[in-house]
Amino acid sequence: MTGRVDRDTVAEVTEFLYREALALDERRFRDWLAMLADDIRYEVPVRVTRESLAGWELSPTSRIFDDDRDTLEVRIQRLETDFAWAEQPPSRTRHFVTNVLADPGEQANEFLVSSNCFLYRSRGDSPTPSLYSLARKDVVRRTPDGWRLARRWAAFDQSLINAHNLSIFV
């Protein structure tokens, strides 16, 4: 599909991303899971520090997350138990989604969406939050049941993640 995406569709896609972020920030993981397509691919590559002439900054093979619907479901099921020790006490997050751009996707009902995400995370009584900046490339699909996230590719801007664990969703 070629051409531009109309403003109303861009506004709908942007609102969808805001609502998705709100579901994560409010720890409504089942609501978030309902926003995902059945064929979701959720991928976060490892950023590496290399010399300036290196051919890549993001590992072509190593991933922080490489999930599909089933593995995301398992991660959420674990968060709903007392056995998610990495999230005791639960993280408090705030996703700031900006610079949303939408282009036509390969299918008539799909859109390639670029955005930036700034993620604030605090835990327990620690006075020092974790701050993350990410570039995201999503495929967002319009379905009869509403918008669905079909693919999330996100890359942290830093190569060293300031956290004892990374059990949150970006």
GROMACS .gro file of C-alpha atoms in nm:
model
  170
    1MET     CA    1   0.000   0.000   0.000
    2THR     CA    2   0.135   0.345  -0.086
    3GLY     CA    3   0.036   0.698   0.003
    4ARG     CA    4  -0.021   0.898   0.315
    5VAL     CA    5  -0.227   0.812   0.619
    6ASP     CA    6  -0.512   1.056   0.685
    7ARG     CA    7  -0.511   1.268   1.001
    8ASP     CA    8  -0.811   1.093   1.155
    9THR     CA    9  -0.637   0.755   1.130
   10VAL     CA   10  -0.314   0.897   1.274
   11ALA     CA   11  -0.517   1.040   1.565
   12GLU     CA   12  -0.684   0.700   1.623
   13VAL     CA   13  -0.350   0.518   1.615
   14THR     CA   14  -0.198   0.772   1.854
   15GLU     CA   15  -0.489   0.738   2.095
   16PHE     CA   16  -0.455   0.360   2.077
   17LEU     CA   17  -0.085   0.387   2.176
   18TYR     CA   18  -0.176   0.619   2.464
   19ARG     CA   19  -0.442   0.378   2.589
   20GLU     CA   20  -0.201   0.087   2.558
   21ALA     CA   21   0.056   0.278   2.767
   22LEU     CA   22  -0.209   0.362   3.026
   23ALA     CA   23  -0.307  -0.004   3.061
   24LEU     CA   24   0.058  -0.091   3.128
   25ASP     CA   25   0.105   0.195   3.375
   26GLU     CA   26  -0.209   0.091   3.564
   27ARG     CA   27  -0.091  -0.273   3.566
   28ARG     CA   28  -0.401  -0.381   3.376
   29PHE     CA   29  -0.207  -0.652   3.196
   30ARG     CA   30  -0.514  -0.849   3.086
   31ASP     CA   31  -0.653  -0.534   2.921
   32TRP     CA   32  -0.315  -0.482   2.755
   33LEU     CA   33  -0.310  -0.841   2.632
   34ALA     CA   34  -0.654  -0.784   2.475
   35MET     CA   35  -0.499  -0.500   2.272
   36LEU     CA   36  -0.256  -0.742   2.106
   37ALA     CA   37  -0.315  -0.932   1.784
   38ASP     CA   38  -0.310  -1.310   1.803
   39ASP     CA   39   0.004  -1.310   1.584
   40ILE     CA   40   0.187  -1.047   1.793
   41ARG     CA   41   0.566  -1.034   1.779
   42TYR     CA   42   0.726  -0.839   2.066
   43GLU     CA   43   1.096  -0.785   2.012
   44VAL     CA   44   1.362  -0.580   2.193
   45PRO     CA   45   1.716  -0.628   2.057
   46VAL     CA   46   2.030  -0.584   2.266
   47ARG     CA   47   2.214  -0.256   2.203
   48VAL     CA   48   2.591  -0.285   2.204
   49THR     CA   49   2.866  -0.028   2.217
   50ARG     CA   50   3.096  -0.064   1.919
   51GLU     CA   51   3.356   0.142   1.743
   52SER     CA   52   3.233   0.409   1.504
   53LEU     CA   53   3.296   0.207   1.188
   54ALA     CA   54   3.110  -0.101   1.310
   55GLY     CA   55   2.825  -0.211   1.088
   56TRP     CA   56   2.559  -0.225   1.361
   57GLU     CA   57   2.467  -0.100   1.707
   58LEU     CA   58   2.183  -0.343   1.769
   59SER     CA   59   2.266  -0.710   1.789
   60PRO     CA   60   2.135  -0.897   1.487
   61THR     CA   61   2.074  -1.207   1.701
   62SER     CA   62   2.060  -1.125   2.074
   63ARG     CA   63   1.733  -1.008   2.227
   64ILE     CA   64   1.622  -0.875   2.565
   65PHE     CA   65   1.270  -0.985   2.472
   66ASP     CA   66   1.157  -1.198   2.180
   67ASP     CA   67   0.799  -1.292   2.257
   68ASP     CA   68   0.486  -1.407   2.084
   69ARG     CA   69   0.131  -1.423   2.217
   70ASP     CA   70   0.192  -1.742   2.414
   71THR     CA   71   0.507  -1.620   2.591
   72LEU     CA   72   0.346  -1.282   2.670
   73GLU     CA   73   0.051  -1.470   2.821
   74VAL     CA   74   0.291  -1.673   3.038
   75ARG     CA   75   0.469  -1.357   3.153
   76ILE     CA   76   0.136  -1.201   3.252
   77GLN     CA   77   0.019  -1.518   3.427
   78ARG     CA   78   0.340  -1.513   3.631
   79LEU     CA   79   0.288  -1.145   3.725
   80GLU     CA   80  -0.054  -1.244   3.860
   81THR     CA   81   0.100  -1.486   4.111
   82ASP     CA   82   0.306  -1.451   4.425
   83PHE     CA   83   0.600  -1.608   4.240
   84ALA     CA   84   0.698  -1.301   4.034
   85TRP     CA   85   0.968  -1.213   4.286
   86ALA     CA   86   1.129  -0.964   4.048
   87GLU     CA   87   0.811  -0.759   4.078
   88GLN     CA   88   0.773  -0.767   4.458
   89PRO     CA   89   0.697  -0.491   4.523
   90PRO     CA   90   0.552  -0.413   4.179
   91SER     CA   91   0.722  -0.156   3.961
   92ARG     CA   92   0.549   0.175   3.911
   93THR     CA   93   0.585   0.287   3.550
   94ARG     CA   94   0.490   0.582   3.341
   95HIS     CA   95   0.517   0.558   2.961
   96PHE     CA   96   0.550   0.884   2.769
   97VAL     CA   97   0.478   0.814   2.401
   98THR     CA   98   0.577   1.088   2.157
   99ASN     CA   99   0.663   1.163   1.794
  100VAL     CA  100   0.401   0.924   1.658
  101LEU     CA  101   0.422   0.885   1.281
  102ALA     CA  102   0.204   0.644   1.083
  103ASP     CA  103   0.262   0.513   0.733
  104PRO     CA  104   0.062   0.262   0.530
  105GLY     CA  105   0.152  -0.098   0.601
  106GLU     CA  106   0.174  -0.400   0.375
  107GLN     CA  107  -0.195  -0.481   0.428
  108ALA     CA  108  -0.480  -0.233   0.377
  109ASN     CA  109  -0.574  -0.254   0.746
  110GLU     CA  110  -0.220  -0.222   0.884
  111PHE     CA  111  -0.006   0.079   0.965
  112LEU     CA  112   0.366   0.109   1.028
  113VAL     CA  113   0.398   0.331   1.333
  114SER     CA  114   0.717   0.493   1.458
  115SER     CA  115   0.725   0.651   1.802
  116ASN     CA  116   0.953   0.740   2.085
  117CYS     CA  117   0.888   0.616   2.435
  118PHE     CA  118   1.033   0.758   2.754
  119LEU     CA  119   0.979   0.516   3.040
  120TYR     CA  120   0.996   0.611   3.408
  121ARG     CA  121   1.016   0.321   3.653
  122SER     CA  122   1.031   0.330   4.031
  123ARG     CA  123   1.032   0.043   4.278
  124GLY     CA  124   0.961   0.019   4.646
  125ASP     CA  125   1.102   0.304   4.854
  126SER     CA  126   1.405   0.363   4.635
  127PRO     CA  127   1.461   0.735   4.576
  128THR     CA  128   1.634   0.664   4.245
  129PRO     CA  129   1.407   0.583   3.951
  130SER     CA  130   1.516   0.407   3.634
  131LEU     CA  131   1.479   0.616   3.320
  132TYR     CA  132   1.472   0.462   2.974
  133SER     CA  133   1.449   0.612   2.629
  134LEU     CA  134   1.339   0.386   2.345
  135ALA     CA  135   1.271   0.400   1.974
  136ARG     CA  136   0.969   0.192   1.875
  137LYS     CA  137   0.854   0.053   1.542
  138ASP     CA  138   0.509  -0.099   1.560
  139VAL     CA  139   0.260  -0.258   1.325
  140VAL     CA  140  -0.088  -0.152   1.432
  141ARG     CA  141  -0.385  -0.329   1.275
  142ARG     CA  142  -0.745  -0.211   1.241
  143THR     CA  143  -0.982  -0.501   1.312
  144PRO     CA  144  -1.362  -0.529   1.344
  145ASP     CA  145  -1.302  -0.540   1.722
  146GLY     CA  146  -1.084  -0.228   1.728
  147TRP     CA  147  -0.714  -0.156   1.699
  148ARG     CA  148  -0.459  -0.428   1.775
  149LEU     CA  149  -0.083  -0.423   1.814
  150ALA     CA  150   0.055  -0.681   1.571
  151ARG     CA  151   0.426  -0.611   1.615
  152ARG     CA  152   0.640  -0.416   1.857
  153TRP     CA  153   1.007  -0.365   1.790
  154ALA     CA  154   1.169  -0.140   2.051
  155ALA     CA  155   1.531  -0.043   2.101
  156PHE     CA  156   1.672   0.107   2.418
  157ASP     CA  157   1.893   0.408   2.349
  158GLN     CA  158   2.139   0.300   2.618
  159SER     CA  159   2.346  -0.017   2.605
  160LEU     CA  160   2.364  -0.053   2.984
  161ILE     CA  161   2.024  -0.099   3.148
  162ASN     CA  162   2.013   0.048   3.499
  163ALA     CA  163   1.800  -0.219   3.667
  164HIS     CA  164   1.835  -0.537   3.869
  165ASN     CA  165   1.571  -0.688   3.643
  166LEU     CA  166   1.368  -0.595   3.341
  167SER     CA  167   1.028  -0.746   3.403
  168ILE     CA  168   0.826  -0.458   3.261
  169PHE     CA  169   0.672  -0.408   2.919
  170VAL     CA  170   0.790  -0.134   2.685
   0.00000   0.00000   0.00000
